[in-house]
XYZ file of C-alpha atoms in Angstrom:
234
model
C -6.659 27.482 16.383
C -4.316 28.065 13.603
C -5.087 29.805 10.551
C -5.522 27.511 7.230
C -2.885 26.975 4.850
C -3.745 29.426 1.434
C -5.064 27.403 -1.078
C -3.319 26.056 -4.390
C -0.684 23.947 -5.133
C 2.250 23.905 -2.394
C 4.875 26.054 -3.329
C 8.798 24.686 -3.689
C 9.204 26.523 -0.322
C 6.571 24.724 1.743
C 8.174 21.475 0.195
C 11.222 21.974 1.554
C 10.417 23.438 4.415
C 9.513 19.260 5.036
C 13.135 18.115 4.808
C 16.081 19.197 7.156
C 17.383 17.422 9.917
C 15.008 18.617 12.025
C 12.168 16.178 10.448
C 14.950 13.316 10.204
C 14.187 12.936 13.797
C 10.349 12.455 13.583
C 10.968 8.120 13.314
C 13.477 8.480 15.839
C 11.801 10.993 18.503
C 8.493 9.106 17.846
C 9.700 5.634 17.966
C 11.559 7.066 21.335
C 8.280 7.774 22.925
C 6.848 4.778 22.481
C 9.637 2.493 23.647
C 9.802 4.995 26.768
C 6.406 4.393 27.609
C 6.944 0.471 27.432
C 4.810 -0.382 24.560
C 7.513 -2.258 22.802
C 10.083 -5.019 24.115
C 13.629 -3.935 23.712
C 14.284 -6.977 21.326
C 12.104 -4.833 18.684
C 14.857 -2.105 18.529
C 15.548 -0.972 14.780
C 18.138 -3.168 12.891
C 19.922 -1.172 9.789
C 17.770 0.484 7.419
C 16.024 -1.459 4.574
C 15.136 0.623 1.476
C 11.529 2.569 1.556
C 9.427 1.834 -0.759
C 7.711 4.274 -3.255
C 3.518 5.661 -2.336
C 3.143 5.179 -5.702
C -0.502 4.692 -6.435
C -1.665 1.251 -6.073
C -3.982 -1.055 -7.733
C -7.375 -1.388 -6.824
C -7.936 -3.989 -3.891
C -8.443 -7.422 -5.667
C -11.930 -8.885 -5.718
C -11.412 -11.073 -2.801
C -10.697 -7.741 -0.732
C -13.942 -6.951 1.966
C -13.130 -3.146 1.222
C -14.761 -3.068 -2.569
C -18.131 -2.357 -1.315
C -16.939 0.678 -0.154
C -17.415 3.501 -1.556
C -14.822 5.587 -3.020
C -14.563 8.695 -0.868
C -13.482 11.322 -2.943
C -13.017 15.213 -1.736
C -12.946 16.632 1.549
C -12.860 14.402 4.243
C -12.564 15.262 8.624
C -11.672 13.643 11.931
C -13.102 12.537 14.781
C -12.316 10.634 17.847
C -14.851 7.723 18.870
C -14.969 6.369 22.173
C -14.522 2.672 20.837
C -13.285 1.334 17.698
C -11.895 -2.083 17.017
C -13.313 -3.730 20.121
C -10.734 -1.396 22.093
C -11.921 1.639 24.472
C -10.295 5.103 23.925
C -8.230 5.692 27.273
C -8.703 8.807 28.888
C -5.514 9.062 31.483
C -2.855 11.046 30.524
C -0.280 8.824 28.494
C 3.113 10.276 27.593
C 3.393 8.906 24.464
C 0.398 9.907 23.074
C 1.392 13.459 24.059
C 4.895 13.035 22.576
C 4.196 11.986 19.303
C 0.979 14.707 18.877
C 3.967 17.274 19.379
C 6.076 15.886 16.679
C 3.410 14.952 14.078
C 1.374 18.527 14.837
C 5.772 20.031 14.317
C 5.864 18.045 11.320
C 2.826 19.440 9.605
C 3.268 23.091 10.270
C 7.211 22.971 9.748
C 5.340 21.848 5.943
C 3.643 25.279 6.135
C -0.076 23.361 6.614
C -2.050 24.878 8.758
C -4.108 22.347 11.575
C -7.723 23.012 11.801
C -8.198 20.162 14.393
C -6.287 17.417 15.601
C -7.103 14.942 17.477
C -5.138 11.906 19.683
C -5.628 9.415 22.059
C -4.475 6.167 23.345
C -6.749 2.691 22.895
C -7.026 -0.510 25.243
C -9.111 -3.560 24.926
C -11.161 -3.186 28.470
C -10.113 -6.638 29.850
C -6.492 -7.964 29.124
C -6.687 -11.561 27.763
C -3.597 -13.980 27.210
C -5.982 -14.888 24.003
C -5.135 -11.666 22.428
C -2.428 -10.715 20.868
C -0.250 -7.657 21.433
C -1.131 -5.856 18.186
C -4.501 -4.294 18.979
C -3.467 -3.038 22.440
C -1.923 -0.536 23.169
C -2.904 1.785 20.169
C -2.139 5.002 19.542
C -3.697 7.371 17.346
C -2.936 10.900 15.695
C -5.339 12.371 13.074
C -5.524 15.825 11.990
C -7.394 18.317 9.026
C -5.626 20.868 6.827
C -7.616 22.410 4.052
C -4.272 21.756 1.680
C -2.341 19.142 2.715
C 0.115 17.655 -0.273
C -0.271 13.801 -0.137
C 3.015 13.123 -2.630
C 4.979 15.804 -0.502
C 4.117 14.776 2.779
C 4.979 11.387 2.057
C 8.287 11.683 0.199
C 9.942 14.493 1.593
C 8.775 13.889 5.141
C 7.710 10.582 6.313
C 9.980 8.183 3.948
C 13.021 9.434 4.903
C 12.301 10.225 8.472
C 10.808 7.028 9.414
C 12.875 5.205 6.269
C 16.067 5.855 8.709
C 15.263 3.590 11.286
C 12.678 1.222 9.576
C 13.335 -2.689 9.020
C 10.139 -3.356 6.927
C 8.278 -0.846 5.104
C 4.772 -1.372 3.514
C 3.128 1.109 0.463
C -0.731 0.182 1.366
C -3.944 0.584 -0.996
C -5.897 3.395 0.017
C -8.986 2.859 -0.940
C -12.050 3.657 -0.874
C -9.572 6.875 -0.308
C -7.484 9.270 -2.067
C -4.097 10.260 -1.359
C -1.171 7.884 0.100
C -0.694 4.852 2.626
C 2.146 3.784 4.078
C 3.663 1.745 7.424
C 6.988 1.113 9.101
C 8.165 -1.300 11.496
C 10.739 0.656 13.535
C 10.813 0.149 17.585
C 6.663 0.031 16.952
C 4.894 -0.477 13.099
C 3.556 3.399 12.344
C 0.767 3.329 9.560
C 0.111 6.724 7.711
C -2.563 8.397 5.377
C -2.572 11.194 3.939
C -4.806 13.321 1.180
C -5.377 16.955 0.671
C -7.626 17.222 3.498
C -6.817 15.073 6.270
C -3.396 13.491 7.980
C -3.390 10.314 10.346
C -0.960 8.119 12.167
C -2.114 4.551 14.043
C 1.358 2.969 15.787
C 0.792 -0.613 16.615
C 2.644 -3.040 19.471
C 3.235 -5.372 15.920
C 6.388 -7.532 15.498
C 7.403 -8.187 11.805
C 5.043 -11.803 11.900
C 2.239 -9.523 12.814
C 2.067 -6.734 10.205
C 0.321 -8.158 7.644
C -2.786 -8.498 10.359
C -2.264 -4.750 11.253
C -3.141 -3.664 8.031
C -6.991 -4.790 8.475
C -6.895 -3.299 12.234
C -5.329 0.013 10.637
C -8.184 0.069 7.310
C -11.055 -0.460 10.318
C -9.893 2.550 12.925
C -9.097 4.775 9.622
C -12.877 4.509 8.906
C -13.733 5.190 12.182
C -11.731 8.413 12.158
C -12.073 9.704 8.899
C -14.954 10.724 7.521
C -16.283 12.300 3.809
C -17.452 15.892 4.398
C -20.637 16.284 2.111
C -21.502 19.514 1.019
C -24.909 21.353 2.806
């Protein structure tokens, strides 16, 4: 197990450590994986870049949105990995490109100078496969992680926009409530959702064509709360 990042602010150095050409790669190496696996039809390969949009902070969800009676979850927060979420079933054979893109997110995050306390990954199916359902909610992958100082705004801007802003042809700044901290997605070769705040990092990739990403979001909002968690103190 690695060794927590020190706490405090992040430092100009562990912000810069994000960038480099190195990190560049993470949308391409990660959208790579999944094509290889054949998740994603070859028509869905990346057309020229569209501008990425800013993780500024968001309104509130408007009244009409299910997540107000939530509670705001504010502090620590951990992950987990349940055996069903979404009406799919966590898949327990090896899969290459859940392996793949654990590598290059777990890179990412300690090339940042965070240090992983746990990470977790895994692939999800729905049990039976039904021409009623469509390709969105299966396959799923899934890469969550805790850090006991992650930098949402750093994370976000000097990592994940530009890396996955290179080959993206529709990215999404989400609401993140009842959380703290950022939301993003990106339709590249598969549509990669993100979170991040200061204690916990998470990726969902779904099979989503650019119809189909609006419907995502609700799928991506239920397995977050099944994965992330408020810490309360003893």
């Amino acid at each position: 197990m690695e060794t927590p990042a020190s706490g405090g602010e992040p430092t100009p150095r562990r912000r810069s450590a994000l960038t480099g050409a190195a990190l560049l790669a993470l949308g391409v190496v990660a959208g790579v994986a999944l094509s290889t696996a054949g998740l994603v039809p070859s028509a869905l390969r990346p057309k020229p870049a569209a501008p990425t949009a800013s993780p500024d902070a968001s309104p509130r969800p408007t009244m009409s949105d299910a997540r107000l009676s939530l509670p705001a979850v504010r502090g620590a927060t951990a992950v987990t990995l349940p055996a069903q979420v979404e009406g799919m079933t966590l898949r327990h054979e090896f899969d290459d490109a859940v392996e793949d893109n654990t590598a290059v997110f777990l890179r990412g995050l300690r090339n940042g100078g965070y240090g992983v306390t746990k990470s977790v990954s895994g692939l999800y199916v729905l049990p039976q496969a039904s021409s009623a359902q469509p390709p969105l909610t299966s396959p799923v992958t899934l890469f969550a992680a805790e850090s006991k100082d992650l930098d949402p705004d750093a994370i976000f801007k000097d990592w994940l926009m530009p890396s996955f802003g290179k080959a993206a042809r529709k990215s999404e700044t989400l609401n993140p409530w009842p959380y703290e901290g950022h939301t993003m997605c990106w339709l590249t070769t598969t549509y990669f959702c993100a979170w991040a705040n200061h204690t916990s990092f998470g990726v969902v990739s779904f099979n989503a064509t650019a119809e189909t990403t609006t419907r995502a979001h609700g799928h991506f909002a239920a397995i977050r709360a099944a994965v992330e968690r408020p810490v309360h103190p003893q």
